[in-house]
C-alpha atoms as a printed R data frame, in Angstrom:
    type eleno elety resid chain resno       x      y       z
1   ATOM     1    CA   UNK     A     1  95.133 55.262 103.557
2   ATOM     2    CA   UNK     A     2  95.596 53.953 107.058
3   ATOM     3    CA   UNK     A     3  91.881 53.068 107.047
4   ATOM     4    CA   UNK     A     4  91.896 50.493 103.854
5   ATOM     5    CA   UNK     A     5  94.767 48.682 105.971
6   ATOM     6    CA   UNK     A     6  93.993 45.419 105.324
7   ATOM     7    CA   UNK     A     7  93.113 42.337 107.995
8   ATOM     8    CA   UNK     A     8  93.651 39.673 106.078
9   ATOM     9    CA   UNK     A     9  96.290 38.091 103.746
10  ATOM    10    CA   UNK     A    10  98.525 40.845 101.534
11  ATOM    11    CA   UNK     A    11  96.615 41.055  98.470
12  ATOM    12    CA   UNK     A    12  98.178 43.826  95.946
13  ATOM    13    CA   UNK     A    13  95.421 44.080  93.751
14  ATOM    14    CA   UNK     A    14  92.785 44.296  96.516
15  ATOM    15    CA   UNK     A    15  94.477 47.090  98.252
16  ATOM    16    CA   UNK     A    16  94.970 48.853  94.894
17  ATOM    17    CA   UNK     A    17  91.164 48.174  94.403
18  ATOM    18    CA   UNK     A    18  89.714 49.534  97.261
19  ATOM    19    CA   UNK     A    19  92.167 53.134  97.599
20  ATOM    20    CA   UNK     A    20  91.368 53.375  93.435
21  ATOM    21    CA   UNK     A    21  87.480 52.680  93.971
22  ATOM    22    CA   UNK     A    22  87.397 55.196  97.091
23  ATOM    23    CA   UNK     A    23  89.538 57.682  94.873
24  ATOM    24    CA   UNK     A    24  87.198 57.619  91.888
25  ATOM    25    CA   UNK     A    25  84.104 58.064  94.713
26  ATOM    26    CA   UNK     A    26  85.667 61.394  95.877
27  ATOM    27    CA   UNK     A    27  85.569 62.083  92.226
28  ATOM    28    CA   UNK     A    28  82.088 61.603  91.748
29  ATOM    29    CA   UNK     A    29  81.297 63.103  94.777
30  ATOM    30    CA   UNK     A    30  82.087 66.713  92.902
31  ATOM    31    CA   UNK     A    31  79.265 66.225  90.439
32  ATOM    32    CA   UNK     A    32  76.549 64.491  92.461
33  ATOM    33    CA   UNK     A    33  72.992 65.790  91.764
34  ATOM    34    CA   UNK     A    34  75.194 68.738  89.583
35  ATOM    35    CA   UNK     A    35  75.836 67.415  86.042
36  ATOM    36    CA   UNK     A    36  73.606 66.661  83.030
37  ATOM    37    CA   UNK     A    37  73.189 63.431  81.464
38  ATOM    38    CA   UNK     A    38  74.668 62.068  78.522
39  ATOM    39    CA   UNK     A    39  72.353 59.769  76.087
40  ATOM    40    CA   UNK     A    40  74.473 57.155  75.202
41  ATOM    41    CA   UNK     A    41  73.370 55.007  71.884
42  ATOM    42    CA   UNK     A    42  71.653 51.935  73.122
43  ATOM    43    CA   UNK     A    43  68.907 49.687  71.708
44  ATOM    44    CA   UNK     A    44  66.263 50.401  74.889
45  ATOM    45    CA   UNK     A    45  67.094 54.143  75.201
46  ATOM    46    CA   UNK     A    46  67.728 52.919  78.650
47  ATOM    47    CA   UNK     A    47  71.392 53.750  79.820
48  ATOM    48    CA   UNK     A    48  72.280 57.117  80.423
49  ATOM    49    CA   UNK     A    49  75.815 58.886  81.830
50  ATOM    50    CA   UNK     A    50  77.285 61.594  82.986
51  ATOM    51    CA   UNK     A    51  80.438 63.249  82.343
52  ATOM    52    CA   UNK     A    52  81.253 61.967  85.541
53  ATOM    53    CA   UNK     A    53  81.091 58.486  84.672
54  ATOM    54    CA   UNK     A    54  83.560 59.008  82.160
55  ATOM    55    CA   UNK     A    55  85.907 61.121  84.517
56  ATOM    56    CA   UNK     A    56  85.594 58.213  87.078
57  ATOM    57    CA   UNK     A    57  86.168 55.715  84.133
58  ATOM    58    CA   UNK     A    58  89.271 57.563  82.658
59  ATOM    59    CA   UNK     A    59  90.953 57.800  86.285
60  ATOM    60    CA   UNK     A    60  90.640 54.308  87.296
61  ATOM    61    CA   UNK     A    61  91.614 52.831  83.237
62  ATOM    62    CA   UNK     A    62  94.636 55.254  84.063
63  ATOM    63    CA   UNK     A    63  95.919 53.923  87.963
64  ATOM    64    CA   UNK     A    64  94.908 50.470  86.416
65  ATOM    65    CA   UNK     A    65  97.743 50.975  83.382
66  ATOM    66    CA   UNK     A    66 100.477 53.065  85.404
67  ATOM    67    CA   UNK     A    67 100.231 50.751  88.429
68  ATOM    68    CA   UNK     A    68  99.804 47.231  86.848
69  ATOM    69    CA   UNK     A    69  99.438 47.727  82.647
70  ATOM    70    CA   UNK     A    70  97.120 45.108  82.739
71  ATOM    71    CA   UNK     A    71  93.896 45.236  80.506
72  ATOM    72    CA   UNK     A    72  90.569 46.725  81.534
73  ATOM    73    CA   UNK     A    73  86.769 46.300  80.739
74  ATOM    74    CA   UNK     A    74  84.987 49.597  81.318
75  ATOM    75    CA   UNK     A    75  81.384 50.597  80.894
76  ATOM    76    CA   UNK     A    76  82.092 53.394  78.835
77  ATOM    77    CA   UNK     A    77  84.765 52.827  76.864
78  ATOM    78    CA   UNK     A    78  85.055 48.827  76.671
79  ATOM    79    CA   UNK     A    79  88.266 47.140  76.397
80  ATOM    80    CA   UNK     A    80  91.535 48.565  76.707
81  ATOM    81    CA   UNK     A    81  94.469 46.473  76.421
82  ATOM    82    CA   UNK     A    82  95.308 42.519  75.269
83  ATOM    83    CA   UNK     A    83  92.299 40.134  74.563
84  ATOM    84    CA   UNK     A    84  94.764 37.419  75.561
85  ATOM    85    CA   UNK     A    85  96.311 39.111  78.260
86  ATOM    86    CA   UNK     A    86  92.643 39.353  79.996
87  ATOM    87    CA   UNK     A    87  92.516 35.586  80.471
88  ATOM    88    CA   UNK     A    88  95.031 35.478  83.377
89  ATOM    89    CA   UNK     A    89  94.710 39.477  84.434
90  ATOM    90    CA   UNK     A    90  91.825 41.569  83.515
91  ATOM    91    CA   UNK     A    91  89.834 44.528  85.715
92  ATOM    92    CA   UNK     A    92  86.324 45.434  85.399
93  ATOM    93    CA   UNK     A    93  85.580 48.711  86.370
94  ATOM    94    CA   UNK     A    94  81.756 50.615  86.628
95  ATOM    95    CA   UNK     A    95  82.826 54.012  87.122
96  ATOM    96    CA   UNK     A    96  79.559 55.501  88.443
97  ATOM    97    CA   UNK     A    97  76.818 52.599  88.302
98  ATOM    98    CA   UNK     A    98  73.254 53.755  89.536
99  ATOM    99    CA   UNK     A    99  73.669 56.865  87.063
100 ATOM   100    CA   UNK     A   100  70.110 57.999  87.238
101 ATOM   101    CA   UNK     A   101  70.313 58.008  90.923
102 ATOM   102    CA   UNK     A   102  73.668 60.012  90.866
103 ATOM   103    CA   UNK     A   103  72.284 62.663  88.404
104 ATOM   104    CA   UNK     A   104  69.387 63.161  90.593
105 ATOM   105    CA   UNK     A   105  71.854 63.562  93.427
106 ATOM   106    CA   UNK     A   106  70.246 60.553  95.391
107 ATOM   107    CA   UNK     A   107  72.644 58.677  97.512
108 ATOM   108    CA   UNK     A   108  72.161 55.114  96.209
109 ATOM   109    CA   UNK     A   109  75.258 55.296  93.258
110 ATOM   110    CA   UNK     A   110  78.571 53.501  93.455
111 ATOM   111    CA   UNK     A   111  81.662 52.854  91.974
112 ATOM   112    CA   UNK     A   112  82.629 48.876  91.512
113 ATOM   113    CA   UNK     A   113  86.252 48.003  90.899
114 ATOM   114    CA   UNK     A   114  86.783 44.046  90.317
115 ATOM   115    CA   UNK     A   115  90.447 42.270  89.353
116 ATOM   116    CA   UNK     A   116  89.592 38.747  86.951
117 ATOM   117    CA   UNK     A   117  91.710 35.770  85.943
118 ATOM   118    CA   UNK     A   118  90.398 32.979  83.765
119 ATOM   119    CA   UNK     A   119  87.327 35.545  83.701
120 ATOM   120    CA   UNK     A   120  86.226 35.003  87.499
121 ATOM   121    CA   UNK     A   121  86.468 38.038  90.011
122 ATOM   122    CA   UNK     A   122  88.938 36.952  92.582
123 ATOM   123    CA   UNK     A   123  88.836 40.422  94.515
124 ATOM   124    CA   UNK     A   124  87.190 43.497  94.283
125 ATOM   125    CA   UNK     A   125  85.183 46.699  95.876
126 ATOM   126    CA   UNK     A   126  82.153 48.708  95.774
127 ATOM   127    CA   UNK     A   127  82.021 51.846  96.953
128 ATOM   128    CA   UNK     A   128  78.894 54.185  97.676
129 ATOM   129    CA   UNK     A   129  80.614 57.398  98.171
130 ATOM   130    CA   UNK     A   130  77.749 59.631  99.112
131 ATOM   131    CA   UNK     A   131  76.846 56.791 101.706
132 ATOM   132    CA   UNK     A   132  80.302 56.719 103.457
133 ATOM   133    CA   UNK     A   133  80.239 52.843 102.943
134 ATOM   134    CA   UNK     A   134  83.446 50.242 101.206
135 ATOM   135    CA   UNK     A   135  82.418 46.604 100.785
136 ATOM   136    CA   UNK     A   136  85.756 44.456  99.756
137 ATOM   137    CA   UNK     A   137  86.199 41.101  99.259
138 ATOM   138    CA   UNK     A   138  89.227 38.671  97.656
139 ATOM   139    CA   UNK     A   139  88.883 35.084  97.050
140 ATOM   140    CA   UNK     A   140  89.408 32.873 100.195
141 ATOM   141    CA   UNK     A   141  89.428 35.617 102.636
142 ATOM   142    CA   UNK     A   142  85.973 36.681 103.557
143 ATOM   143    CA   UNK     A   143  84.132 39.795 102.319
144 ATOM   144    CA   UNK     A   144  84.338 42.887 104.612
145 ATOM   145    CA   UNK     A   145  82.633 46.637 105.270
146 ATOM   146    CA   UNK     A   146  84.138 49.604 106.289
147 ATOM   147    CA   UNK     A   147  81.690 52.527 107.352
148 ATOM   148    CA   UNK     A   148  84.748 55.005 107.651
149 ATOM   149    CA   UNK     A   149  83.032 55.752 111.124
150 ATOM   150    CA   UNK     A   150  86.404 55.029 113.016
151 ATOM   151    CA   UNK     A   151  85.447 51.343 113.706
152 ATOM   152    CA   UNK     A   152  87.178 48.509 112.646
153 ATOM   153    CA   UNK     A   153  85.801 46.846 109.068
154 ATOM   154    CA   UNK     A   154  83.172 44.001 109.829
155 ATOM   155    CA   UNK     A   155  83.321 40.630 108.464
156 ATOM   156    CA   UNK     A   156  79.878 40.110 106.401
157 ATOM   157    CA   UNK     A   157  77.566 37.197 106.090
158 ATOM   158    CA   UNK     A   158  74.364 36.971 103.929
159 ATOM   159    CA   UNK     A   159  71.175 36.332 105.886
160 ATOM   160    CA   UNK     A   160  70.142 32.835 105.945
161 ATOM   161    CA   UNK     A   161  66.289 33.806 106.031
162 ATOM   162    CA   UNK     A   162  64.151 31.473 102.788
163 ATOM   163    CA   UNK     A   163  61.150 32.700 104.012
164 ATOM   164    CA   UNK     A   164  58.579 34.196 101.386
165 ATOM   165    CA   UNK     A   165  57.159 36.468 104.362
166 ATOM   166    CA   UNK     A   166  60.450 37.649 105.381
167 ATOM   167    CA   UNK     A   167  62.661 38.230 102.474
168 ATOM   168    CA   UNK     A   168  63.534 41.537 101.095
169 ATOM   169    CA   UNK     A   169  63.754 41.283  96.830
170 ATOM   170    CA   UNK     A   170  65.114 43.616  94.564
171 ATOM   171    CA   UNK     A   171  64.264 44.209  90.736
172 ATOM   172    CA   UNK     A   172  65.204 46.233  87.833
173 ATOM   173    CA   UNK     A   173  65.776 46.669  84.059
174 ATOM   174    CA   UNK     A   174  63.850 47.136  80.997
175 ATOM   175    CA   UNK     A   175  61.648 44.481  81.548
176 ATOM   176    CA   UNK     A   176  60.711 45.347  84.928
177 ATOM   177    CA   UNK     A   177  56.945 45.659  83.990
178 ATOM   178    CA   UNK     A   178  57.233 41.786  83.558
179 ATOM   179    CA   UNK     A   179  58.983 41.048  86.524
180 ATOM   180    CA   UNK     A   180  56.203 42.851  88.739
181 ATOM   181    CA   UNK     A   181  53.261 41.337  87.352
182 ATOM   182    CA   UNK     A   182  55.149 37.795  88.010
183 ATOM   183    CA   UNK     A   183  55.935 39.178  91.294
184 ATOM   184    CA   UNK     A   184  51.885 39.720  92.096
185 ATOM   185    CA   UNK     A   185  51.502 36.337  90.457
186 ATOM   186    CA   UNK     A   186  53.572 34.799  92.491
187 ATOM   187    CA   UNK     A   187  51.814 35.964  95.589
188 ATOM   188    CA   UNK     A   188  55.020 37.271  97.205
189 ATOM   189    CA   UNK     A   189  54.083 40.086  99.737
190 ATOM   190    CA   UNK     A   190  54.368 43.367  98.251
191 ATOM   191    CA   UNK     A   191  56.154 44.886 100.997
192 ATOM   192    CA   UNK     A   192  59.468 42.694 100.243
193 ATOM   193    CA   UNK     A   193  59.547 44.183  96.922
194 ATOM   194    CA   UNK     A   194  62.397 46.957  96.027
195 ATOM   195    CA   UNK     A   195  63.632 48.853  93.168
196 ATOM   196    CA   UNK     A   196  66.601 50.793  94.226
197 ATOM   197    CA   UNK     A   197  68.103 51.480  90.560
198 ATOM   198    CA   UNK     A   198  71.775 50.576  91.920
199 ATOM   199    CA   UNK     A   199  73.585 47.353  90.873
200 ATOM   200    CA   UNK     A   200  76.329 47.840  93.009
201 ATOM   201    CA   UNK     A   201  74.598 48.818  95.460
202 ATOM   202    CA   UNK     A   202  72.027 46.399  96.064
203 ATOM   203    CA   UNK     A   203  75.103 43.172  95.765
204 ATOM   204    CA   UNK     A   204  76.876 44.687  98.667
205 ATOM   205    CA   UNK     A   205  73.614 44.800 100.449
206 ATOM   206    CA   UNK     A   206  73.296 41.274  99.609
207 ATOM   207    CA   UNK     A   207  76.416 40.388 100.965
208 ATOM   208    CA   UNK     A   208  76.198 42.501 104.003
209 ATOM   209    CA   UNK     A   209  72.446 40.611 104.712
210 ATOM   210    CA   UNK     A   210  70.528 43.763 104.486
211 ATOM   211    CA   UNK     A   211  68.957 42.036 101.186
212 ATOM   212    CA   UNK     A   212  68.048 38.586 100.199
213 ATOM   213    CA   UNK     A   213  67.432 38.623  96.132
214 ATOM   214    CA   UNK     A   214  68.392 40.889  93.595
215 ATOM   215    CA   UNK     A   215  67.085 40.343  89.937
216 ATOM   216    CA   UNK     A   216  67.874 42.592  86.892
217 ATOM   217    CA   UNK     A   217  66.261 41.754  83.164
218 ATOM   218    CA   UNK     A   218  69.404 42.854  81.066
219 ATOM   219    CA   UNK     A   219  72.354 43.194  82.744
220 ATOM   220    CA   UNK     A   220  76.254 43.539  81.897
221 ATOM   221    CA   UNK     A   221  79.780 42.179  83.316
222 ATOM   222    CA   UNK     A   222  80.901 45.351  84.673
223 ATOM   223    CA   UNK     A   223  77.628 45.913  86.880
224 ATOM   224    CA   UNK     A   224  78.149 42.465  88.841
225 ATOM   225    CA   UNK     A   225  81.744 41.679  88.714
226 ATOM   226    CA   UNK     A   226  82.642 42.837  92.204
227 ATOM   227    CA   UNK     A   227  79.342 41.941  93.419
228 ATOM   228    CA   UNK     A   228  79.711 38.431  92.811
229 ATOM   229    CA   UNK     A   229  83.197 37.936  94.887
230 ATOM   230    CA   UNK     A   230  81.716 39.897  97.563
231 ATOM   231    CA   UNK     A   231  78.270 37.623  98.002
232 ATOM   232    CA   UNK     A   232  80.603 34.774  97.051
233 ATOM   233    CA   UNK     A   233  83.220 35.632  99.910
234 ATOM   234    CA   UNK     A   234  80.096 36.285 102.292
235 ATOM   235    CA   UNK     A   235  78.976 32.701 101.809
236 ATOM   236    CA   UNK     A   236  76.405 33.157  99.453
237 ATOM   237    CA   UNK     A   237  76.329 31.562  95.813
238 ATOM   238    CA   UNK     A   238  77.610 32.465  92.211
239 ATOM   239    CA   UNK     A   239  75.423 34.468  90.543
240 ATOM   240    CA   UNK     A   240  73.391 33.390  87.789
241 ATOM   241    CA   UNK     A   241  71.369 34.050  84.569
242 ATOM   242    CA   UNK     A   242  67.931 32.721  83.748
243 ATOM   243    CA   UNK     A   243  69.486 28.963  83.045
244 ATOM   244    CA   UNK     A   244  71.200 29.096  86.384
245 ATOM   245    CA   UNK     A   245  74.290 29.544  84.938
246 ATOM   246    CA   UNK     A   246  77.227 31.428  86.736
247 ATOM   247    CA   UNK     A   247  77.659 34.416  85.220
248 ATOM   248    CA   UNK     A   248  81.429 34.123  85.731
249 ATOM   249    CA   UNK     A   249  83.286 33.659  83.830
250 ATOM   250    CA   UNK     A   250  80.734 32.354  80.534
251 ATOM   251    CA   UNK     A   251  80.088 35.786  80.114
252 ATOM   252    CA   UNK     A   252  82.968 37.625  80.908
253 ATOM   253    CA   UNK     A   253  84.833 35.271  78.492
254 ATOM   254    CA   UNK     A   254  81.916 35.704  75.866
255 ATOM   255    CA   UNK     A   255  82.149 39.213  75.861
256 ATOM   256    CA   UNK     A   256  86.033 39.514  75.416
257 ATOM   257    CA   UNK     A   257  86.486 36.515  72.833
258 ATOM   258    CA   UNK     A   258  83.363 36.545  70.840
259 ATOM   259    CA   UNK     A   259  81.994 40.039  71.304
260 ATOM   260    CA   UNK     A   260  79.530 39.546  72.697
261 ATOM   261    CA   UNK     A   261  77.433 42.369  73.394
262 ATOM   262    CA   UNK     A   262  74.484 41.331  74.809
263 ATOM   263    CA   UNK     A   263  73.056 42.027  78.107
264 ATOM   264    CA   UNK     A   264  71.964 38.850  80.437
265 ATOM   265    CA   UNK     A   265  69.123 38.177  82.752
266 ATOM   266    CA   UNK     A   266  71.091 38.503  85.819
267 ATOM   267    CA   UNK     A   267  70.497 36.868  89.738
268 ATOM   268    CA   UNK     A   268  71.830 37.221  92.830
269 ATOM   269    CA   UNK     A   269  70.425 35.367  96.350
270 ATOM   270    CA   UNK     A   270  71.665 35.277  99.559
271 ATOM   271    CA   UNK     A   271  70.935 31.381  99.751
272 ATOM   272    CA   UNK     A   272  71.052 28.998  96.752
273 ATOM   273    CA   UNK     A   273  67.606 27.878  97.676
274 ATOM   274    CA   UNK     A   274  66.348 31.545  96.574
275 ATOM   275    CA   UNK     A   275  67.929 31.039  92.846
276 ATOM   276    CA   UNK     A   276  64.621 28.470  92.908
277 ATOM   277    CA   UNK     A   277  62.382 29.996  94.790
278 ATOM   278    CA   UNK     A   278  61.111 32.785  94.004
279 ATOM   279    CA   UNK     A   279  63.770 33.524  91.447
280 ATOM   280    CA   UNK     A   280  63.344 30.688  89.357
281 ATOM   281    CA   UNK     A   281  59.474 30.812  89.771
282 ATOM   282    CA   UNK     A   282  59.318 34.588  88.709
283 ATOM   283    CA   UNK     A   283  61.072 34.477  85.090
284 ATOM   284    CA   UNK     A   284  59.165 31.896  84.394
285 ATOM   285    CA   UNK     A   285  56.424 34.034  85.272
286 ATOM   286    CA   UNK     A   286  57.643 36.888  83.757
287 ATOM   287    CA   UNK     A   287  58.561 34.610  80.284
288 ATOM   288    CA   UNK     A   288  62.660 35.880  80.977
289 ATOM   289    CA   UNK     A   289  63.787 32.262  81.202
290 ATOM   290    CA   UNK     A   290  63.177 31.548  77.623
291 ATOM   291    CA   UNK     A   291  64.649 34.057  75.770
């Protein structure tokens, strides 16, 4: 629509990315807080869905192959399409990320819609349909948030703020227990401390500096992808594993050459002095960096 106009440099697949991702979040919409979840076989018991999530999924996979027949990397349904193609086009699509959240019918879900080549997001968008909010980005041309409130999008920057005292941190995932404790340890104040259960959600708030670290025990490509070209674009770092690595594209590549299908200890900062403190400092307290 009119309102997804874009004010930067023509970018096909961004466009396509942000009316797709706010198309599958008027999907969703129909079944927040209304629809059962689905177990889904994993080793933790910890990832759930909802028929929704596969609706969502099945609808973007679709506009994805009619529009461009390019391969995509889904939560749900993994892979469809070339291996080899995926090195110079690939999308990675969460249909519905912050599932537990959606089935609940709290607002913190979203959908995340990233476009790859050589296995690094060069543009993509989150969407938080029950919170009227659209965070884009593409590579080179800053990251941006549209409130659909009439206003113009605004360009976003990360908050600069290192300080311990003033820092809001976000954690999640199965080893969460672990993370808190090294959290107390650490003698970070609790009040910084968040656990919003929303990927997607929590990146954009990185990039839009209403959040300054985000850490998550296990996570996978398709949670992160657009998250990282968003904090990227907003002039934060790459975001890392345990080792500090970017996640982009050794993972993304591992998973679609190797299958690999392991989750990662996953990091995101609004400043790269954050990746080392606290980030660094807390899975070594929480004994994530070693395994």
């Amino acid at each position: 629509g009119q309102r997804w106009r874009l004010i930067m440099n023509n970018n096909q697949e961004l466009t396509f990315a942000k009316q797709l991702a706010e198309e599958a979040g008027k999907l969703t919409l129909q079944g927040h807080g209304q629809c059962d979840r689905i177990a889904k076989d994993s080793e933790d018991g910890y990832d759930i869905a909802t028929k929704f999530d596969h609706k969502s999924e099945q609808l973007v996979k679709d506009r994805i192959r009619e529009e461009f027949n390019d391969p995509v990397l889904g939560e749900e349904e993994g892979l469809i399409g070339s291996v080899d193609v995926a090195h110079e086009r690939l999308w990675v699509v969460d249909p519905v990320d912050g599932t537990f959240n959606y089935q609940h019918g709290l607002p913190l879900y979203g959908v995340s819609i990233a476009f790859c080549q050589q296995y690094v997001p060069i543009c993509g968008a989150i969407v938080l349909p029950a919170l009227g909010l659209r965070f884009y980005a593409s590579q080179g041309n800053g990251a941006y948030l549209d409130k659909n409130n009439g206003e113009p999008p605004a360009k976003l920057t990360v908050d600069p703020e290192t300080s311990m005292e003033k820092i809001i941190i976000g954690m999640e995932g199965n080893s969460l227990q672990d993370l808190v404790n090294a959290y107390f340890e650490c003698g970070i104040p609790r009040r910084s401390l968040r656990v919003l259960m929303c990927a997607v959600a929590c990146l954009g708030f990185i990039a839009s500096g209403k959040m300054n670290v985000w850490m998550h025990s296990a996570l996978n490509v398709w949670d992160c992808a657009a998250g990282d070209i968003l904090i990227r674009e907003a002039g934060g770092p790459a975001c890392v594993d345990a080792q500090q690595t970017p996640i982009f594209p050794t993972y993304l590549r591992n998973k679609l050459q190797e299958n690999d299908t392991k989750k990662f200890p996953f990091a995101a900062a609004s400043d790269e002095a954050l990746l080392t403190t606290p980030v660094e400092q807390l899975w070594q307290s929480a004994g994530i960096a070693s395994k």
